[in-house]
Amino acid sequence: MDRLKVNIIIQSLMLGILMLSASIDSEARTMPQNMSVSDNGRELMLEAKAPNDLYDINEVKVIELQFNQSDWWELLEANYETSTDIPANLIYNGTTYPNVGVRFRGQTSYKNIHDSQKKSFNISIDYEDEELRLDGYKTLNLNNCYTDATFMKEILYSRMAGKYVPMFKANFVKLIINGENWGIYSNVQQLNREFYSDWFLSNDGTNWRAIIPDTTTLPKGPSGFVGFGTGFSSLNYLGDNPIRYTRYYTLKSHKVENPWDDLVTTCQKLEQLPSNLMYDSLQYFIDVDRALWHLAIENIFTDDDSYINKGGMDYYIYYDIETNRINPIIYDGNSTFMMKNVNLSLFSKEGDTKYPLINKLFANPQLKQRYIAHVRTILNEIFTLENVDSLILFYNSMIEDEVIADNKKIYSNVQYKQRINELKRFVTDRRNVLMGNGMVLSHPPTISAVNYISNEGLNQAPKIDGKVNVTANVSSGFGVFKVYLYYGTGLMGVFDKVEMFDDGTHNDGTAGDGVYGAEIPSFPSGTYVRYYIEALADNNFKTTAYSPEGAEHSVFYYQVQSATQSDSPIVINEFMASNNTIIADPQGDFDDWIEIYNKSDFDVNLSGMYLSDKLDNLKKWQFPENIVLKTGEYLIVWADENGKATPGLHANFKLSADGEVILLVNNDENGNSIMDSISFGSQETDISYGRFPNGTGDFSNMQATPGAINQAPMSVEDINSPLEMILIYPNPASDYIEISRNINHMLKSGVEAVLEIKIFNTLGECVITTPPLQDTPSAKGNLRIDISFLPCGVYYVRTGNLTRMFVKM
């Protein structure tokens, strides 16, 4: 493997480095928390990961509330209607969180339990301190499990449905108030920005609950209830005036101007688009496939508090600003697994125009078959007695003793055990009902051996605008009616559809051999391309199958490779990701900056070239026309997200002081090759990171010299540089690596040196672990590690909180 290939590997896999250190914040990230890549590296999957924090399901968490007010219960009751918090101290895992806000929550779960003290609680961790979080969460919902004597329904619902749709986290909590046991609660995640960070490319979208606002002037019933909003908050088109929508939806959060316009437009499209465009056109406004998975989940689990039953109130709507689409979100799960609904029709509300998400989508025969395919997948994969029985057995072992000891619970111990058996009976009976449906019973086509061929070979990502030919084996006892290839760009978003053929002219082998082929067009370097296969049987239903079966949340993917110039005339020479006092831009702001240097003996025209901080978006910011960098000249670009500011060159992104990547990318005519790049870790304020020797050397911390020749790197005494604490050589390597740890430097910098060394692959799997090295200043801290048995690729060496990368050739 030559040096150029090594560089290309580094560039294409650099994304993995960034994801390892990514933190959840308000900015769009490369991947949401619940997105992952399959072990074979070919599938992109979006499904719930097992939490290991507050919502860890493997243990009962204990939360204690301490109220100083003697009349705290009376205050909570008096504040229920106004949703006003009262302060309390919260104790969790030995840590006291002072002055959190507490109030009762729920509607039927509050009013229908009368004098019972087993109320549901809302806890605002940030009640007094806006920055305070508990394991990263600012709001807790402790539910009393009204209508659920097992305490398990929401936890089961979350665990099972999270494989297919965005679902709240949920686990068991034992609540203690002023020293008194309040028993087991289901701890259900709030649908706020922390939740959306787990499931979407950013959490900056608009969040509604489909419930009539508390401030409504609509007529109320005797109990003060104004209704579920059916026919109004069910994504119904109420006209073009946003004011009408504000009466039926509660806006929870937003960061865009005029957020209601997006909801109005979506409802209008859902109402007015013809049936045959319910996928091709509507997908630009609603995530149609996710909506079908949503409906399938609610129906299979007979969610009584849901879109499919109430049409409003108990579901959320999220407008994703990264894809510009509406997404329905499941709200709670205490009214699932209900025997009274065990015979619910798979097509409930199909003819009811008050439920347009059902009425309109099911009117399209192919979308109806897509829905059935998703139902079939859920029944086959998770909705089985064997699966549910094992989960119930595990949960019962955790909470049975606590439930029996709970003197405040709504239901009796006898009811607890009876309802557990009823849960199991529900799954058996519900599954039998659904499997008796003729459409579900109809055998779908079989799709296998899905592969692609690019200019780099079989299942190898293409380079520089290369086309890809996709093939799949498809068969059906009814015969094959149609096969389609869906493809889209980016990690999320819409898909284009092309028909696949078995005619011998689409790189599909021999005509009639059962191998179908189609082409994905070329895309720029760095582009993520998602794709999946849809096959229709030649029967009356046009029974449908997908590969992967989890499409569109689980799909095949590849990333178009980026070429790397081996000797670029211009380089990223110096940058500063935390500029507090060093140099101000022409507008007087101390913004991040990037210095470009022409190290060649000829002038370079930068017109059409790009700077980026995202490997999946190489064209993030383009240099304007007629920017010529003369030989030996420097150019400063301000990374301040103010791309249109003048004078000066201002990129449309900022640099993260926590570390990321900077890429200098060639113009379109030259294939957008990466001319230079730097992946960096945490940065110090007012300390730059630059090349020494100037223009050609490695990057080091230094005194900033924007627009001038770089000076010698700062010494260890000047700054603690993590990159100097651990060195790897040779790099790239083939047989072994030598790891040198500067123990003196680590101890001086406060980095613990009594730590083992671990080596991880790009999947995050630990492949090598070494014994700890000495922690004395006299220890050499050197270690030779055999890597000859490792496959070629990129690996990460970790010791403590330090990470370095090397390439195995």
PDB file of C-alpha atoms in Angstrom, residues 559-699:
ATOM      1  CA  GLN A 559     -19.551   7.188   0.499  1.00  0.00           C
ATOM      2  CA  VAL A 560     -17.976   8.435  -2.699  1.00  0.00           C
ATOM      3  CA  GLN A 561     -14.236   8.440  -2.113  1.00  0.00           C
ATOM      4  CA  SER A 562     -12.229  11.621  -2.214  1.00  0.00           C
ATOM      5  CA  ALA A 563      -9.030  11.890  -4.178  1.00  0.00           C
ATOM      6  CA  THR A 564      -6.100  13.418  -2.336  1.00  0.00           C
ATOM      7  CA  GLN A 565      -3.434  15.499  -4.030  1.00  0.00           C
ATOM      8  CA  SER A 566       0.000  14.233  -3.085  1.00  0.00           C
ATOM      9  CA  ASP A 567       1.742  17.607  -3.472  1.00  0.00           C
ATOM     10  CA  SER A 568      -0.642  20.526  -3.324  1.00  0.00           C
ATOM     11  CA  PRO A 569       0.844  23.968  -4.109  1.00  0.00           C
ATOM     12  CA  ILE A 570      -1.327  25.530  -1.401  1.00  0.00           C
ATOM     13  CA  VAL A 571      -1.764  24.291   2.156  1.00  0.00           C
ATOM     14  CA  ILE A 572      -3.611  24.943   5.368  1.00  0.00           C
ATOM     15  CA  ASN A 573      -0.702  26.557   7.181  1.00  0.00           C
ATOM     16  CA  GLU A 574      -2.115  27.751  10.489  1.00  0.00           C
ATOM     17  CA  PHE A 575      -5.465  28.175  12.231  1.00  0.00           C
ATOM     18  CA  MET A 576      -6.982  29.242  15.512  1.00  0.00           C
ATOM     19  CA  ALA A 577     -10.195  27.665  16.813  1.00  0.00           C
ATOM     20  CA  SER A 578     -10.481  29.820  19.934  1.00  0.00           C
ATOM     21  CA  ASN A 579      -9.534  33.430  19.218  1.00  0.00           C
ATOM     22  CA  ASN A 580     -10.125  35.709  22.164  1.00  0.00           C
ATOM     23  CA  THR A 581      -7.571  38.517  21.837  1.00  0.00           C
ATOM     24  CA  ILE A 582      -5.109  37.709  19.039  1.00  0.00           C
ATOM     25  CA  ILE A 583      -6.562  39.311  15.907  1.00  0.00           C
ATOM     26  CA  ALA A 584      -9.908  40.860  14.990  1.00  0.00           C
ATOM     27  CA  ASP A 585     -11.594  40.528  11.624  1.00  0.00           C
ATOM     28  CA  PRO A 586     -12.451  43.644   9.564  1.00  0.00           C
ATOM     29  CA  GLN A 587     -15.735  43.887  11.462  1.00  0.00           C
ATOM     30  CA  GLY A 588     -13.914  44.028  14.803  1.00  0.00           C
ATOM     31  CA  ASP A 589     -14.877  40.515  15.947  1.00  0.00           C
ATOM     32  CA  PHE A 590     -12.371  38.008  17.347  1.00  0.00           C
ATOM     33  CA  ASP A 591     -13.466  35.061  15.221  1.00  0.00           C
ATOM     34  CA  ASP A 592     -11.862  31.730  14.376  1.00  0.00           C
ATOM     35  CA  TRP A 593      -9.476  31.928  11.422  1.00  0.00           C
ATOM     36  CA  ILE A 594      -7.717  29.717   8.893  1.00  0.00           C
ATOM     37  CA  GLU A 595      -4.510  30.682   7.113  1.00  0.00           C
ATOM     38  CA  ILE A 596      -3.852  29.406   3.560  1.00  0.00           C
ATOM     39  CA  TYR A 597      -0.271  29.572   2.245  1.00  0.00           C
ATOM     40  CA  ASN A 598       1.088  29.249  -1.295  1.00  0.00           C
ATOM     41  CA  LYS A 599       4.300  27.257  -0.877  1.00  0.00           C
ATOM     42  CA  SER A 600       4.889  26.891  -4.630  1.00  0.00           C
ATOM     43  CA  ASP A 601       6.912  29.032  -7.040  1.00  0.00           C
ATOM     44  CA  PHE A 602       3.844  29.999  -9.083  1.00  0.00           C
ATOM     45  CA  ASP A 603       0.601  31.891  -8.466  1.00  0.00           C
ATOM     46  CA  VAL A 604      -2.546  29.872  -7.700  1.00  0.00           C
ATOM     47  CA  ASN A 605      -6.096  30.931  -8.612  1.00  0.00           C
ATOM     48  CA  LEU A 606      -8.393  29.889  -5.750  1.00  0.00           C
ATOM     49  CA  SER A 607     -11.577  30.588  -7.722  1.00  0.00           C
ATOM     50  CA  GLY A 608     -14.041  27.729  -7.291  1.00  0.00           C
ATOM     51  CA  MET A 609     -12.039  25.957  -4.575  1.00  0.00           C
ATOM     52  CA  TYR A 610     -13.629  25.103  -1.235  1.00  0.00           C
ATOM     53  CA  LEU A 611     -13.039  25.042   2.501  1.00  0.00           C
ATOM     54  CA  SER A 612     -15.047  22.677   4.685  1.00  0.00           C
ATOM     55  CA  ASP A 613     -15.199  21.165   8.145  1.00  0.00           C
ATOM     56  CA  LYS A 614     -17.338  18.197   7.054  1.00  0.00           C
ATOM     57  CA  LEU A 615     -16.098  15.144   5.157  1.00  0.00           C
ATOM     58  CA  ASP A 616     -19.649  14.504   3.966  1.00  0.00           C
ATOM     59  CA  ASN A 617     -19.921  18.054   2.593  1.00  0.00           C
ATOM     60  CA  LEU A 618     -16.662  18.953   0.850  1.00  0.00           C
ATOM     61  CA  LYS A 619     -18.254  21.971  -0.850  1.00  0.00           C
ATOM     62  CA  LYS A 620     -19.366  23.715   2.299  1.00  0.00           C
ATOM     63  CA  TRP A 621     -17.824  27.120   1.524  1.00  0.00           C
ATOM     64  CA  GLN A 622     -16.540  28.245  -1.869  1.00  0.00           C
ATOM     65  CA  PHE A 623     -13.839  30.821  -2.499  1.00  0.00           C
ATOM     66  CA  PRO A 624     -15.200  33.718  -4.559  1.00  0.00           C
ATOM     67  CA  GLU A 625     -14.042  34.434  -8.086  1.00  0.00           C
ATOM     68  CA  ASN A 626     -10.730  36.098  -8.898  1.00  0.00           C
ATOM     69  CA  ILE A 627      -8.927  35.246  -5.665  1.00  0.00           C
ATOM     70  CA  VAL A 628      -5.294  34.694  -6.666  1.00  0.00           C
ATOM     71  CA  LEU A 629      -2.725  33.648  -4.077  1.00  0.00           C
ATOM     72  CA  LYS A 630       0.729  34.652  -5.243  1.00  0.00           C
ATOM     73  CA  THR A 631       3.807  32.580  -4.561  1.00  0.00           C
ATOM     74  CA  GLY A 632       4.853  32.813  -0.906  1.00  0.00           C
ATOM     75  CA  GLU A 633       1.677  34.716  -0.018  1.00  0.00           C
ATOM     76  CA  TYR A 634      -0.728  34.133   2.894  1.00  0.00           C
ATOM     77  CA  LEU A 635      -4.525  34.412   2.966  1.00  0.00           C
ATOM     78  CA  ILE A 636      -6.769  34.579   6.047  1.00  0.00           C
ATOM     79  CA  VAL A 637     -10.316  33.161   5.973  1.00  0.00           C
ATOM     80  CA  TRP A 638     -12.527  33.997   8.957  1.00  0.00           C
ATOM     81  CA  ALA A 639     -14.482  30.947  10.154  1.00  0.00           C
ATOM     82  CA  ASP A 640     -17.413  32.811  11.667  1.00  0.00           C
ATOM     83  CA  GLU A 641     -20.581  31.466   9.975  1.00  0.00           C
ATOM     84  CA  ASN A 642     -20.957  34.871   8.349  1.00  0.00           C
ATOM     85  CA  GLY A 643     -20.284  33.923   4.746  1.00  0.00           C
ATOM     86  CA  LYS A 644     -21.758  37.070   3.183  1.00  0.00           C
ATOM     87  CA  ALA A 645     -19.915  39.609   5.334  1.00  0.00           C
ATOM     88  CA  THR A 646     -17.648  42.166   3.683  1.00  0.00           C
ATOM     89  CA  PRO A 647     -14.874  43.123   3.663  1.00  0.00           C
ATOM     90  CA  GLY A 648     -12.744  40.026   4.175  1.00  0.00           C
ATOM     91  CA  LEU A 649     -13.303  36.355   3.380  1.00  0.00           C
ATOM     92  CA  HIS A 650     -15.821  34.800   5.776  1.00  0.00           C
ATOM     93  CA  ALA A 651     -16.641  31.077   5.707  1.00  0.00           C
ATOM     94  CA  ASN A 652     -20.105  29.780   6.559  1.00  0.00           C
ATOM     95  CA  PHE A 653     -18.825  27.599   9.399  1.00  0.00           C
ATOM     96  CA  LYS A 654     -16.999  27.993  12.688  1.00  0.00           C
ATOM     97  CA  LEU A 655     -14.219  25.845  14.103  1.00  0.00           C
ATOM     98  CA  SER A 656     -14.819  23.724  17.179  1.00  0.00           C
ATOM     99  CA  ALA A 657     -12.271  24.249  19.938  1.00  0.00           C
ATOM    100  CA  ASP A 658     -13.065  20.692  21.024  1.00  0.00           C
ATOM    101  CA  GLY A 659     -11.567  19.390  17.784  1.00  0.00           C
ATOM    102  CA  GLU A 660     -12.720  18.561  14.256  1.00  0.00           C
ATOM    103  CA  VAL A 661     -11.354  18.583  10.696  1.00  0.00           C
ATOM    104  CA  ILE A 662     -10.496  21.312   8.162  1.00  0.00           C
ATOM    105  CA  LEU A 663     -10.383  20.461   4.461  1.00  0.00           C
ATOM    106  CA  LEU A 664      -9.023  22.448   1.519  1.00  0.00           C
ATOM    107  CA  VAL A 665     -10.793  21.099  -1.578  1.00  0.00           C
ATOM    108  CA  ASN A 666     -10.056  21.577  -5.272  1.00  0.00           C
ATOM    109  CA  ASN A 667     -12.627  22.995  -7.698  1.00  0.00           C
ATOM    110  CA  ASP A 668     -15.274  21.021  -9.574  1.00  0.00           C
ATOM    111  CA  GLU A 669     -13.215  20.858 -12.767  1.00  0.00           C
ATOM    112  CA  ASN A 670     -10.454  19.028 -10.878  1.00  0.00           C
ATOM    113  CA  GLY A 671     -12.770  16.492  -9.243  1.00  0.00           C
ATOM    114  CA  ASN A 672     -12.941  18.111  -5.799  1.00  0.00           C
ATOM    115  CA  SER A 673      -9.779  16.354  -4.703  1.00  0.00           C
ATOM    116  CA  ILE A 674      -8.654  17.103  -1.164  1.00  0.00           C
ATOM    117  CA  MET A 675      -5.648  19.391  -1.529  1.00  0.00           C
ATOM    118  CA  ASP A 676      -4.873  19.531   2.180  1.00  0.00           C
ATOM    119  CA  SER A 677      -6.531  18.649   5.471  1.00  0.00           C
ATOM    120  CA  ILE A 678      -5.901  18.638   9.177  1.00  0.00           C
ATOM    121  CA  SER A 679      -7.754  16.713  11.888  1.00  0.00           C
ATOM    122  CA  PHE A 680      -7.132  18.297  15.264  1.00  0.00           C
ATOM    123  CA  GLY A 681      -8.017  17.780  18.893  1.00  0.00           C
ATOM    124  CA  SER A 682      -8.859  20.180  21.700  1.00  0.00           C
ATOM    125  CA  GLN A 683      -7.422  23.688  21.230  1.00  0.00           C
ATOM    126  CA  GLU A 684      -6.214  26.289  23.722  1.00  0.00           C
ATOM    127  CA  THR A 685      -7.566  29.839  23.632  1.00  0.00           C
ATOM    128  CA  ASP A 686      -5.286  32.277  21.780  1.00  0.00           C
ATOM    129  CA  ILE A 687      -2.847  29.503  20.856  1.00  0.00           C
ATOM    130  CA  SER A 688      -2.664  28.699  17.159  1.00  0.00           C
ATOM    131  CA  TYR A 689      -1.985  25.346  15.515  1.00  0.00           C
ATOM    132  CA  GLY A 690       0.361  25.594  12.566  1.00  0.00           C
ATOM    133  CA  ARG A 691       3.018  23.980  10.400  1.00  0.00           C
ATOM    134  CA  PHE A 692       6.694  24.135  11.284  1.00  0.00           C
ATOM    135  CA  PRO A 693       8.765  24.437   9.244  1.00  0.00           C
ATOM    136  CA  ASN A 694       6.437  26.925   7.629  1.00  0.00           C
ATOM    137  CA  GLY A 695       4.299  25.465   4.832  1.00  0.00           C
ATOM    138  CA  THR A 696       5.732  21.939   4.959  1.00  0.00           C
ATOM    139  CA  GLY A 697       6.142  20.695   8.512  1.00  0.00           C
ATOM    140  CA  ASP A 698       3.869  18.963  10.969  1.00  0.00           C
ATOM    141  CA  PHE A 699       1.281  20.876  12.966  1.00  0.00           C
TER     142      PHE A 699
END
